[in-house]
Short mmCIF file of C-alpha atoms in Angstrom, two decimals:
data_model
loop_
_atom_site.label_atom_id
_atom_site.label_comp_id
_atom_site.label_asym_id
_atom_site.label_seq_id
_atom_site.Cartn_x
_atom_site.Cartn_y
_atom_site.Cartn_z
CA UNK A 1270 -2.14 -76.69 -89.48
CA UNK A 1271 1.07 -75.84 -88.83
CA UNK A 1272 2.78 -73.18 -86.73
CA UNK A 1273 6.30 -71.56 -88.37
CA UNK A 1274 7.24 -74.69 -90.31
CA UNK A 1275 6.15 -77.07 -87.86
CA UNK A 1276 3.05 -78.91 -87.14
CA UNK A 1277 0.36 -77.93 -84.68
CA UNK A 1278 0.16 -81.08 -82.82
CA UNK A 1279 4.25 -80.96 -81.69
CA UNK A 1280 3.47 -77.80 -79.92
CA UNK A 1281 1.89 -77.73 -76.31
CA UNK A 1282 0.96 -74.08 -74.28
CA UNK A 1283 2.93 -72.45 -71.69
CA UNK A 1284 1.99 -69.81 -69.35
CA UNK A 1285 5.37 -67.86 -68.07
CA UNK A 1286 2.86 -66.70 -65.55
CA UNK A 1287 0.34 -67.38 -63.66
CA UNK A 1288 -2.32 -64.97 -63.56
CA UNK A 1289 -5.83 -64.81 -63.95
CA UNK A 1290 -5.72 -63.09 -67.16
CA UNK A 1291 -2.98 -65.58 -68.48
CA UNK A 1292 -4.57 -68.54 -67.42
CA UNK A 1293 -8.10 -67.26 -69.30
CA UNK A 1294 -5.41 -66.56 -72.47
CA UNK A 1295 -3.95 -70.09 -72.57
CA UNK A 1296 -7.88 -71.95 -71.83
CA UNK A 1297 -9.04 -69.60 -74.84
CA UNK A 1298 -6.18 -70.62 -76.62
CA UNK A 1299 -6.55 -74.50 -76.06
CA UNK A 1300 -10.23 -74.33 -76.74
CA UNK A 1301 -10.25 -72.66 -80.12
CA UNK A 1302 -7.18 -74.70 -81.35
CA UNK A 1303 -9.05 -77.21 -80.52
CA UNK A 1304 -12.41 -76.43 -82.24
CA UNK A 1305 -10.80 -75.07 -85.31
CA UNK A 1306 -7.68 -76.63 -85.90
CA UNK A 1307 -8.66 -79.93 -84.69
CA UNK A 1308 -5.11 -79.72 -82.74
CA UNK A 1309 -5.39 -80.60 -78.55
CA UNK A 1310 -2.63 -78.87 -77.07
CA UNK A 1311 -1.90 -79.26 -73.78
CA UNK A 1312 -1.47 -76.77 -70.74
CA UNK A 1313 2.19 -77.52 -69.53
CA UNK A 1314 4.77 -76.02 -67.44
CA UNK A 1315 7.84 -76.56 -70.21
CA UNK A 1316 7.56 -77.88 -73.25
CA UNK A 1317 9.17 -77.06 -76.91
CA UNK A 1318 8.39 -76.08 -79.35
CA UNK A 1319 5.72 -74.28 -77.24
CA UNK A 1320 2.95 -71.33 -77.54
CA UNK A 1321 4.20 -69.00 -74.92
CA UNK A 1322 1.92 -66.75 -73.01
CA UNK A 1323 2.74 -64.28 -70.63
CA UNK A 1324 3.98 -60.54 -69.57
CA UNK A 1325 7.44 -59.36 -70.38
CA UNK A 1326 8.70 -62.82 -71.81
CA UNK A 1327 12.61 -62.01 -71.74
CA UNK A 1328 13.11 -63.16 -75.54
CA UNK A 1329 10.51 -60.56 -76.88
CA UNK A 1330 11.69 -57.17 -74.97
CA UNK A 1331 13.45 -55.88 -77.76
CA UNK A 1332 9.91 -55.92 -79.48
CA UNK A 1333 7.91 -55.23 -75.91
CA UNK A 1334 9.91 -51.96 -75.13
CA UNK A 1335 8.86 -50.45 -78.50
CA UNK A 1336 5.51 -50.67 -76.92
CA UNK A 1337 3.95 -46.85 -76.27
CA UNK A 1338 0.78 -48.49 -74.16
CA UNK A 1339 0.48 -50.86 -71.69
CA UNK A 1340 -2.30 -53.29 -73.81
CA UNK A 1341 0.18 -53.56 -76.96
CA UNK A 1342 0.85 -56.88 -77.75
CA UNK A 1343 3.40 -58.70 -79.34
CA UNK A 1344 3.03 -61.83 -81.73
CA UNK A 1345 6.50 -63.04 -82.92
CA UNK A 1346 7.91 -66.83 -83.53
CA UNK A 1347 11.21 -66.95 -81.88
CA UNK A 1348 13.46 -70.18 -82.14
CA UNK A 1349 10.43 -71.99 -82.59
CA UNK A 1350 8.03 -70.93 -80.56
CA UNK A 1351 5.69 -68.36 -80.89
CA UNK A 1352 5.80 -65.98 -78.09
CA UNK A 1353 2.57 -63.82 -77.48
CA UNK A 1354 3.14 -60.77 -74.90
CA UNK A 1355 3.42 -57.51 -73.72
CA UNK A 1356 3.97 -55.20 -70.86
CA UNK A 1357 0.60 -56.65 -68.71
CA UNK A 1358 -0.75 -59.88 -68.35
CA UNK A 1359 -4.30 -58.03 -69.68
CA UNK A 1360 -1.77 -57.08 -73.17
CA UNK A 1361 -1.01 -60.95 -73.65
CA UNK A 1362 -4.72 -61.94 -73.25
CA UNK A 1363 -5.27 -59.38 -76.01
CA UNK A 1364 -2.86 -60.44 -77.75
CA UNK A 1365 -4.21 -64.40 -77.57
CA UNK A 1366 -7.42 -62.84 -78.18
CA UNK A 1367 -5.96 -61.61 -81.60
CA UNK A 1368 -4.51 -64.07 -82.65
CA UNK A 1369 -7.83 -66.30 -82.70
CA UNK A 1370 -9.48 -63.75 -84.28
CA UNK A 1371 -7.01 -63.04 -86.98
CA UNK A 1372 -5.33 -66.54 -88.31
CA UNK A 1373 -7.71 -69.13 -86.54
CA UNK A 1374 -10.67 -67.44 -88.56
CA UNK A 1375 -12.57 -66.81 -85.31
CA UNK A 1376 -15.39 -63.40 -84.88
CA UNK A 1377 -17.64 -63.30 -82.30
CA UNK A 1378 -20.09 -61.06 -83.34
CA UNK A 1379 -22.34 -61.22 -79.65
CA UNK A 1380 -21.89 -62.72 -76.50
CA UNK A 1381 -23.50 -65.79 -77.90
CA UNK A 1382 -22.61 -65.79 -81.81
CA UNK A 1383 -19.59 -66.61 -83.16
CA UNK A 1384 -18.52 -67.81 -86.31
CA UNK A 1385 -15.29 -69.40 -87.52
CA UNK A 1386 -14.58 -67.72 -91.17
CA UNK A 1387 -11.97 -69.49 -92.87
CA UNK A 1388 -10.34 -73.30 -92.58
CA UNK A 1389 -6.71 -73.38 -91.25
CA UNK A 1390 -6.13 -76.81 -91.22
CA UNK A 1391 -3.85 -76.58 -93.90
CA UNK A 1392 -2.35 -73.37 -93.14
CA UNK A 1393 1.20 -72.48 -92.11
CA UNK A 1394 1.34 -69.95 -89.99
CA UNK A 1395 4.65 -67.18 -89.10
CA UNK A 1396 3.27 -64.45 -86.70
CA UNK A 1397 5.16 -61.67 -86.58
CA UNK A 1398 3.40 -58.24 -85.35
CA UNK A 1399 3.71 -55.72 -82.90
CA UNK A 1400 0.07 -54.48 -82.36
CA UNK A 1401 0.02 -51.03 -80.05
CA UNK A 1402 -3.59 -49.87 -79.31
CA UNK A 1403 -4.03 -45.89 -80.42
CA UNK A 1404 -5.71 -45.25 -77.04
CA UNK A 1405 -5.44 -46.07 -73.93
CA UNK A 1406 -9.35 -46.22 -72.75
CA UNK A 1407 -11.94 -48.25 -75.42
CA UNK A 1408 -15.23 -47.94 -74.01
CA UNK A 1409 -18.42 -48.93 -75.47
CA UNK A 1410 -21.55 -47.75 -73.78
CA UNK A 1411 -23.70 -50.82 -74.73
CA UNK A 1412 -26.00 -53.54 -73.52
CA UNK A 1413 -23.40 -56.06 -74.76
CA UNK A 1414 -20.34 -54.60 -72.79
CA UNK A 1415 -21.75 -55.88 -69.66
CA UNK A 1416 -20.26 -59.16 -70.53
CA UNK A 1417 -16.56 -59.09 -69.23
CA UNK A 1418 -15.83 -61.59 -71.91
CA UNK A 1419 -17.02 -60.31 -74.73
CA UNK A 1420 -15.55 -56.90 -73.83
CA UNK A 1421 -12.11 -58.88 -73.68
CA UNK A 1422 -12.57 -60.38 -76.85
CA UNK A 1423 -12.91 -57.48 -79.02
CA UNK A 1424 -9.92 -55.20 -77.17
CA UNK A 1425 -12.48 -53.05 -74.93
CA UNK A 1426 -11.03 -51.85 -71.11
CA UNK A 1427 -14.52 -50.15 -69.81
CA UNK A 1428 -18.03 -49.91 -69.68
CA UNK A 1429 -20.22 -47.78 -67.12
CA UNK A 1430 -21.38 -49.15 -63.47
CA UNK A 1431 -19.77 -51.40 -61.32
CA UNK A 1432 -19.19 -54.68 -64.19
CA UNK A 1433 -15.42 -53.63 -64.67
CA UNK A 1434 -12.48 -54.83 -62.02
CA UNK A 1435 -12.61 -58.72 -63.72
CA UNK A 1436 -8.95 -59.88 -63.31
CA UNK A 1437 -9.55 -62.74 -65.26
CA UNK A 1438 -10.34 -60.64 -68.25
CA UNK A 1439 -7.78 -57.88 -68.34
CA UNK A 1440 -8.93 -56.34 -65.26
CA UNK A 1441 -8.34 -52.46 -64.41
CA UNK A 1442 -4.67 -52.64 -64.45
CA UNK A 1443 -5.05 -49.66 -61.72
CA UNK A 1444 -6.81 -47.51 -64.17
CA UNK A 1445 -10.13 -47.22 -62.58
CA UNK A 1446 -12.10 -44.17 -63.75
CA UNK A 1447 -15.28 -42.97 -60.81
CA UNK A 1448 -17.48 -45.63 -63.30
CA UNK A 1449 -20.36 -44.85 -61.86
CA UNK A 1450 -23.05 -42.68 -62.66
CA UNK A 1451 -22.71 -39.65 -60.85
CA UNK A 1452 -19.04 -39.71 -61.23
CA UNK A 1453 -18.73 -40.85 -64.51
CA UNK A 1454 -19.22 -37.27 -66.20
CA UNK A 1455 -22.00 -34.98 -65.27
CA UNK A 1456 -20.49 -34.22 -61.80
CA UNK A 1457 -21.39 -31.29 -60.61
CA UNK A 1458 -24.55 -32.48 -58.98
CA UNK A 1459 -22.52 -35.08 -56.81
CA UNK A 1460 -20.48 -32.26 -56.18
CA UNK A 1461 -22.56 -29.43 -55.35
CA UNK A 1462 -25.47 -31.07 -54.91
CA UNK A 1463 -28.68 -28.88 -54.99
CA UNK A 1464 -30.79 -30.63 -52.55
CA UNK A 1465 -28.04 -30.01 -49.88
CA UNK A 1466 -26.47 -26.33 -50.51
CA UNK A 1467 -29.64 -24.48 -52.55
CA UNK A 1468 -31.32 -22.94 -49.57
CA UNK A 1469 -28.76 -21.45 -47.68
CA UNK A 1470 -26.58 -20.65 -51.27
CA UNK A 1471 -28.95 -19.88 -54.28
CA UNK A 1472 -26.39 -17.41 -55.53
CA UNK A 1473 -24.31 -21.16 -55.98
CA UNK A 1474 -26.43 -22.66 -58.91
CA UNK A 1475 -27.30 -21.31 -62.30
CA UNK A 1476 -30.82 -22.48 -63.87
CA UNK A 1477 -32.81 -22.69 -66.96
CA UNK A 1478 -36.09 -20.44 -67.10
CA UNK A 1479 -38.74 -21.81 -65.24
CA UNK A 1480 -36.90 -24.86 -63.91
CA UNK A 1481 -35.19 -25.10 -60.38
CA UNK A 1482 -32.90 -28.01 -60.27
CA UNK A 1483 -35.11 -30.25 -62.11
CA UNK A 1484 -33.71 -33.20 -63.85
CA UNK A 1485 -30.66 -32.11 -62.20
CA UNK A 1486 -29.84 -29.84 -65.72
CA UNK A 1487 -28.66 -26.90 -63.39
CA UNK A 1488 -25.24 -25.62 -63.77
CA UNK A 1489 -22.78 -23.53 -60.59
CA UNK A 1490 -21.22 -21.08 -60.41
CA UNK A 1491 -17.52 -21.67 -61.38
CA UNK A 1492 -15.90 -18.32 -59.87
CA UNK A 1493 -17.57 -18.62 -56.63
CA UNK A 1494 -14.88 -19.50 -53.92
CA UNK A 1495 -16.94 -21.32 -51.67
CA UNK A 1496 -18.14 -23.62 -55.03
CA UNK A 1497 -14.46 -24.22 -55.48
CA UNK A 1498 -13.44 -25.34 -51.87
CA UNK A 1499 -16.84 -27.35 -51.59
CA UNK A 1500 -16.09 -29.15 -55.03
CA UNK A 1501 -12.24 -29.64 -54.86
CA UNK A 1502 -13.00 -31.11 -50.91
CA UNK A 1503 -15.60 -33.85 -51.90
CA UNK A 1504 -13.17 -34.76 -54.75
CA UNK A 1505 -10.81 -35.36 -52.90
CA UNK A 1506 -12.93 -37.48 -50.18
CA UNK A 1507 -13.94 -39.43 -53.17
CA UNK A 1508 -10.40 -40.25 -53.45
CA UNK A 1509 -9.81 -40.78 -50.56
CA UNK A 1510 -12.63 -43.08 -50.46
CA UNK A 1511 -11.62 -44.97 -53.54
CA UNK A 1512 -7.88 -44.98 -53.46
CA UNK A 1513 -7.80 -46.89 -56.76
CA UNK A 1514 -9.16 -44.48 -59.03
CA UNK A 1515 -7.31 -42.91 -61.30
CA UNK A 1516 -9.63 -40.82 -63.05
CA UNK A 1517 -12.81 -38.60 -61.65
CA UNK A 1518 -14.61 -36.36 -63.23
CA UNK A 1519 -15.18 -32.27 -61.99
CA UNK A 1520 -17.96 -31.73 -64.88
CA UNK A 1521 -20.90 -29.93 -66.60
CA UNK A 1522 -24.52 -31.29 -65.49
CA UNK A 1523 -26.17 -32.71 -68.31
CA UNK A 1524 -27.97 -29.97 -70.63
CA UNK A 1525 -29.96 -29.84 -73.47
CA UNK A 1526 -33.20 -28.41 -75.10
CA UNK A 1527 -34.95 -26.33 -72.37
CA UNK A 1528 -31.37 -26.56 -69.99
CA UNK A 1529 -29.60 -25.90 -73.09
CA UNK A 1530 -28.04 -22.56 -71.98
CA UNK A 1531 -28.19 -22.73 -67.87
CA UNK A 1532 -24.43 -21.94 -67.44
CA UNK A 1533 -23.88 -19.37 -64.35
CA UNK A 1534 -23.78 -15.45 -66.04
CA UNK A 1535 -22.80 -13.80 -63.06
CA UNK A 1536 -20.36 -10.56 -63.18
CA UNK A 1537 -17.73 -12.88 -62.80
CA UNK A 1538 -18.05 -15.78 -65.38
CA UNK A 1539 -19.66 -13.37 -67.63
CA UNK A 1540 -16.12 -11.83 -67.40
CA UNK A 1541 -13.98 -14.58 -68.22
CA UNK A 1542 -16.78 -15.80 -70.64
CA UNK A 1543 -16.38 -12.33 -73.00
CA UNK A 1544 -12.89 -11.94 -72.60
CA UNK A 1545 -12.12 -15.16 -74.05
CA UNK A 1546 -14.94 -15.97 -76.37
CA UNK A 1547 -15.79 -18.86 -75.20
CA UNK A 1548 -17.32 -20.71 -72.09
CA UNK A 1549 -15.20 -23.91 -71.69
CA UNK A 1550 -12.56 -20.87 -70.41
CA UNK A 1551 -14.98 -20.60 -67.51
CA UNK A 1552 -15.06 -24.52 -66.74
CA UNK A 1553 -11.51 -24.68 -67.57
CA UNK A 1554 -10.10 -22.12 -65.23
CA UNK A 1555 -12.15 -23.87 -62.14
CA UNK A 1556 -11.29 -27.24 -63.52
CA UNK A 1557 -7.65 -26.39 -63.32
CA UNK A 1558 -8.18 -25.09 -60.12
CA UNK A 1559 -9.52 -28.97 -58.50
CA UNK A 1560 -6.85 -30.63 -60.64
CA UNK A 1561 -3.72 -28.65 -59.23
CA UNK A 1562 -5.33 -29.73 -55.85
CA UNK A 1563 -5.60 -33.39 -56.99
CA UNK A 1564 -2.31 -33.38 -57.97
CA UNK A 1565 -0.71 -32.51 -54.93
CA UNK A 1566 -2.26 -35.54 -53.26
CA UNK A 1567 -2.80 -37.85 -55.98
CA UNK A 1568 -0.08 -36.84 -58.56
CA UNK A 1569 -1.03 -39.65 -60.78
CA UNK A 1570 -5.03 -38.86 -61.00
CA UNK A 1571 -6.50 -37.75 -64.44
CA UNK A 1572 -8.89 -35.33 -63.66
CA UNK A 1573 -11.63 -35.51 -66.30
CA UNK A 1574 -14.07 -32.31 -67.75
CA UNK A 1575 -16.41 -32.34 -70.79
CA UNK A 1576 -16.16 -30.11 -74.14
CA UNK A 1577 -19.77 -30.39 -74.52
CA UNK A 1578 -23.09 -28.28 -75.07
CA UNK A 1579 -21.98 -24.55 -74.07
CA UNK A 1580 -18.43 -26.20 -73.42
CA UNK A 1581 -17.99 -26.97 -77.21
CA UNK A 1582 -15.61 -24.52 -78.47
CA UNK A 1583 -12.08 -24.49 -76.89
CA UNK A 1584 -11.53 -21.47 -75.36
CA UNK A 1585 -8.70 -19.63 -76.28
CA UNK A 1586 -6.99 -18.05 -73.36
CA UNK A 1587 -7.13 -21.20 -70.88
CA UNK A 1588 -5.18 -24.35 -71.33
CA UNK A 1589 -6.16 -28.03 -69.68
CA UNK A 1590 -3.41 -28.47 -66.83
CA UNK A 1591 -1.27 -31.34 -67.56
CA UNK A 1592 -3.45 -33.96 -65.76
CA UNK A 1593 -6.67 -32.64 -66.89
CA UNK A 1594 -8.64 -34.79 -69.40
CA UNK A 1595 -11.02 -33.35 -72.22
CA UNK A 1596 -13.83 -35.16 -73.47
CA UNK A 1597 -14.83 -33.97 -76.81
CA UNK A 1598 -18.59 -35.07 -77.44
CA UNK A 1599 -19.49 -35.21 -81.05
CA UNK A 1600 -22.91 -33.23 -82.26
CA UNK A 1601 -23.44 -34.02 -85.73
CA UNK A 1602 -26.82 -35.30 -87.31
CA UNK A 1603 -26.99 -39.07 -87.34
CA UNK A 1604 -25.40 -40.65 -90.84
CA UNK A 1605 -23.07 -37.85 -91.39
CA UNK A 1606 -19.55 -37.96 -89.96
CA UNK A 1607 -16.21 -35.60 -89.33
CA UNK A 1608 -14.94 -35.90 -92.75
CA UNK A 1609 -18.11 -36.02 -95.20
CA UNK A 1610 -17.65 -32.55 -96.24
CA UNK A 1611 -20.44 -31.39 -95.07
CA UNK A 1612 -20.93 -27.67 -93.73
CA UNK A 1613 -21.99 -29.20 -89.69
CA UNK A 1614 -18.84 -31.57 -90.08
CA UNK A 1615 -17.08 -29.52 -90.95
CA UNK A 1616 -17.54 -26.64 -87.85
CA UNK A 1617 -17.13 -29.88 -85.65
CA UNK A 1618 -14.24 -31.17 -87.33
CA UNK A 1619 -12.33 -27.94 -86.71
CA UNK A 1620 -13.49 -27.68 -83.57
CA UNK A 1621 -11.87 -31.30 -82.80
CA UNK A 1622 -8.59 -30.28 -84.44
CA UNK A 1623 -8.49 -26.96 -82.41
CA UNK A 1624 -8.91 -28.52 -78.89
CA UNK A 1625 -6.34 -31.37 -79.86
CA UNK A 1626 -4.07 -28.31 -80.86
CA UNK A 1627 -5.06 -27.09 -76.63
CA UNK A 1628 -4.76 -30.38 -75.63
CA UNK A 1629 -2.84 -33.69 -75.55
CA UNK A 1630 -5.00 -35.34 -73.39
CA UNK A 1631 -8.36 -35.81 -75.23
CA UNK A 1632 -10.71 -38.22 -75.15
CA UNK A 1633 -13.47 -38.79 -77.70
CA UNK A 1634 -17.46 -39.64 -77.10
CA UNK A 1635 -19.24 -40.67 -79.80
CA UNK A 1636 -22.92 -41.82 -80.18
CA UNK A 1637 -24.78 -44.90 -81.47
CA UNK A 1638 -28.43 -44.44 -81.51
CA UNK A 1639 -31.34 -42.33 -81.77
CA UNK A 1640 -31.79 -41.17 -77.43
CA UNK A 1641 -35.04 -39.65 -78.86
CA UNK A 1642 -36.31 -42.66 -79.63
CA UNK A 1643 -34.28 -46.10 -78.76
CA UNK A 1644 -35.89 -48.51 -80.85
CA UNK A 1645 -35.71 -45.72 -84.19
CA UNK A 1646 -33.29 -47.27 -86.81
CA UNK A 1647 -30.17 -45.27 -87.25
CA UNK A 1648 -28.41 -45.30 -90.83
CA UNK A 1649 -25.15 -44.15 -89.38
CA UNK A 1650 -22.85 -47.46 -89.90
CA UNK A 1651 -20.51 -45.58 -92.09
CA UNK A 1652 -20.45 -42.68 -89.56
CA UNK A 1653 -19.79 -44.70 -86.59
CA UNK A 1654 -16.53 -45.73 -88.79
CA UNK A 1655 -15.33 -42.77 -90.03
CA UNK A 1656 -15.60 -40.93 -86.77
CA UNK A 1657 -13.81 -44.18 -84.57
CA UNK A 1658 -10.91 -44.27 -87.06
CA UNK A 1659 -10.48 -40.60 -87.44
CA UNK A 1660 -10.07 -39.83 -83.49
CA UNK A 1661 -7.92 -42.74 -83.22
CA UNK A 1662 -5.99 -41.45 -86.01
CA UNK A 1663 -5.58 -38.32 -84.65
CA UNK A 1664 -4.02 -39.77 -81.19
CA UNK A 1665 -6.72 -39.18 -78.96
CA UNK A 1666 -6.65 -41.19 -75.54
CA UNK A 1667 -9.83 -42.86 -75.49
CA UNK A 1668 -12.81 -43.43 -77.31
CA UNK A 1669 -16.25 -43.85 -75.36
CA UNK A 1670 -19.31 -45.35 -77.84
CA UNK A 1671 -22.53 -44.29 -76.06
CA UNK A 1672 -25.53 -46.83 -76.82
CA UNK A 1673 -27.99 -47.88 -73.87
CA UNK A 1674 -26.87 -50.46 -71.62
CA UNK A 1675 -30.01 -51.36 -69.91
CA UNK A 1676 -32.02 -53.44 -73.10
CA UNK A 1677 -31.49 -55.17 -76.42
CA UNK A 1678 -32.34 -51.90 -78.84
CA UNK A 1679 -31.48 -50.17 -82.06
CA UNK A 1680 -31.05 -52.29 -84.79
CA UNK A 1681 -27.75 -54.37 -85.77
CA UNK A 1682 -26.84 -53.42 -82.21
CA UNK A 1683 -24.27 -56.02 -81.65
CA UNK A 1684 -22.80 -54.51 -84.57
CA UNK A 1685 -22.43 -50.87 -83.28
#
């Protein structure tokens, strides 16, 4: 194998820095050269012609600053060696990552399966790409993700709970979102919770017939201003509390089926509700309301909401505030997708388009299996495709992939 003209075995690996996440790069690196390539390159502190690894290498900053995100990578042979970096350390161990994948023939298609798909020993090699990631968060919702390795390998930042901050790995690079559940999405029973404020406050909490706060699947009031001031304070002591976050979520309880259409209908919502059209209006108005709060403290929080259930349609005489985050949640049956012509695809493709025409800041959620029934196959391959590279097409900021986390389940899972 050889590397821009030159062979393999001349080269050694350099780390212009020593971080976690560059240090994981370069051991990667070494290992796979090794195992594919047959070439052992060493670790050293100089050496030419060299594989350099490392944030903001000086002789690739023409190429770095063209950069939009902070994971873009750069891959570029330059006077003989070949320089992989970016902005972070995390973008340069993406960027090794890559470059396994792509010209050392390497796929790792679960934690503990991988397969090399093509010989290089007789390649020559000239890397020359600037790879910038459509959006920002890449979160995958899955048994899988747990592994802070595997994550790496395939380009993902997140997963739910507390399996995230692994410096070694990319890390959080200081965007952690409230990963948690309970301040992942879903927030406004850790924010209002009913057990502590129903008694004294009933006229607080909206409910489904029959049900009283089961299954937490109530909904508040959201023009109350005692709801707001409760709300916006325990955000803010959540920040307080957790001074790295940079994203936390003021949203919609869960709802569906029986707690379908629990949103608050007093005089007041009612009358932002009509006059617009459309309910998100309600939940954006209050949202806006905790963000402008937020920001005077903690300018540089996102302040997450859902476009979800009752929140669906974008309302049309509300906009998100400029550090408010929508999360658009796809509802289309499984196997059919944005763009299949279809009459459901196509009410929720417009209804994508229109919030992205309300909003910069949106962030897509898109499902992987059956939550009936975990173990039912789903034939929606194809859709889980169409719908990933359409969002990402269309510029939104993140992408969340909900599976189950908590067992091996539907089929070809590693796949999803």
């Amino acid at each position: 194998m050889k590397l821009g003209g030159i062979d393999i075995a001349d080269f050694a690996i350099v780390r212009t820095e020593e971080s976690e996440s560059v240090r994981t790069a370069s051991k990667e690196l070494q290992f796979y050269l090794k195992k594919v390539a047959g070439a052992a390159l060493e670790i050293e502190k100089n050496h030419r012609p060299a594989i350099r690894i490392g944030a903001n290498i000086p002789e690739a900053q023409e190429e770095i600053g063209k950069l939009a995100g902070e994971d873009g990578f750069v891959l570029k042979l330059i006077c003989g060696d070949l320089v992989i970096s970016g902005k972070t350390a995390a973008a340069a161990l993406y960027g090794t990552y890559y470059f396994i994948e792509k010209y050392l023939g390497v796929e790792w298609l679960a934690p503990d399966c991988e397969v090399v798909v093509k010989d290089v020993r007789q390649d020559d090699l000239y890397p020359d790409e600037r790879y910038d990631f459509p959006a920002l968060m890449r979160v995958c919702h899955n048994h899988f993700a747990y592994d802070e390795k595997y994550r790496a390998r395939h380009r993902l930042t997140y997963t739910v709970g507390d399996t995230n901050d692994f410096p070694a790995y990319g890390g959080l690079r200081g965007l952690k979102f409230a990963f948690y559940w309970g301040y992942f999405g879903h927030t406004f029973e850790v924010l209002l919770p009913y057990e502590k404020y129903y008694a004294a406050h009933p006229e607080w909490y909206s409910f489904a017939e029959k049900y009283k706060g089961e299954n937490h699947r109530y909904q508040i009031c959201l023009t109350n201003p005692e709801v707001l001031k409760i709300v916006t304070e325990n955000a803010l002591k959540y920040l307080d509390e957790h001074p790295d976050c940079r994203i936390i979520s003021i949203s919609q309880n869960d709802s569906y089926e029986d707690f379908a259409e629990n949103f608050c209908r007093c005089e007041n919502c009612s009358k932002i509700w009509k006059e617009d059209g459309n309910y998100s209006a309600v939940i954006l108005q209050f949202v806006n309301r905790v963000a402008r709060e937020i920001k005077k403290k903690y300018p540089h929080v996102w302040v997450h909401t859902f476009a979800y259930g009752f929140s669906k349609d974008p309302p049309r005489t509300v906009k998100p505030d400029e550090n408010v985050l929508v999360q658009f949640c796809v509802s289309l049956p499984y196997g059919t997708w944005l763009t299949d012509g279809s009459q459901a695809a196509a009410r929720e493709l417009k209804r994508a388009q229109d919030w992205r025409k309300v909003t910069k800041n949106l962030f897509a959620w898109t499902y992987i299996c059956e939550h009936s029934n975990y173990l039912a196959p789903v034939g929606n391959l194809r859709a889980l495709y169409e719908n990933t590279t359409w969002f990402l097409r269309s510029g939104v900021m993140g992408l969340f992939q909900q599976e189950r986390m908590d067992f091996y389940n539907c089929e070809f899972s590693e796949m999803r």
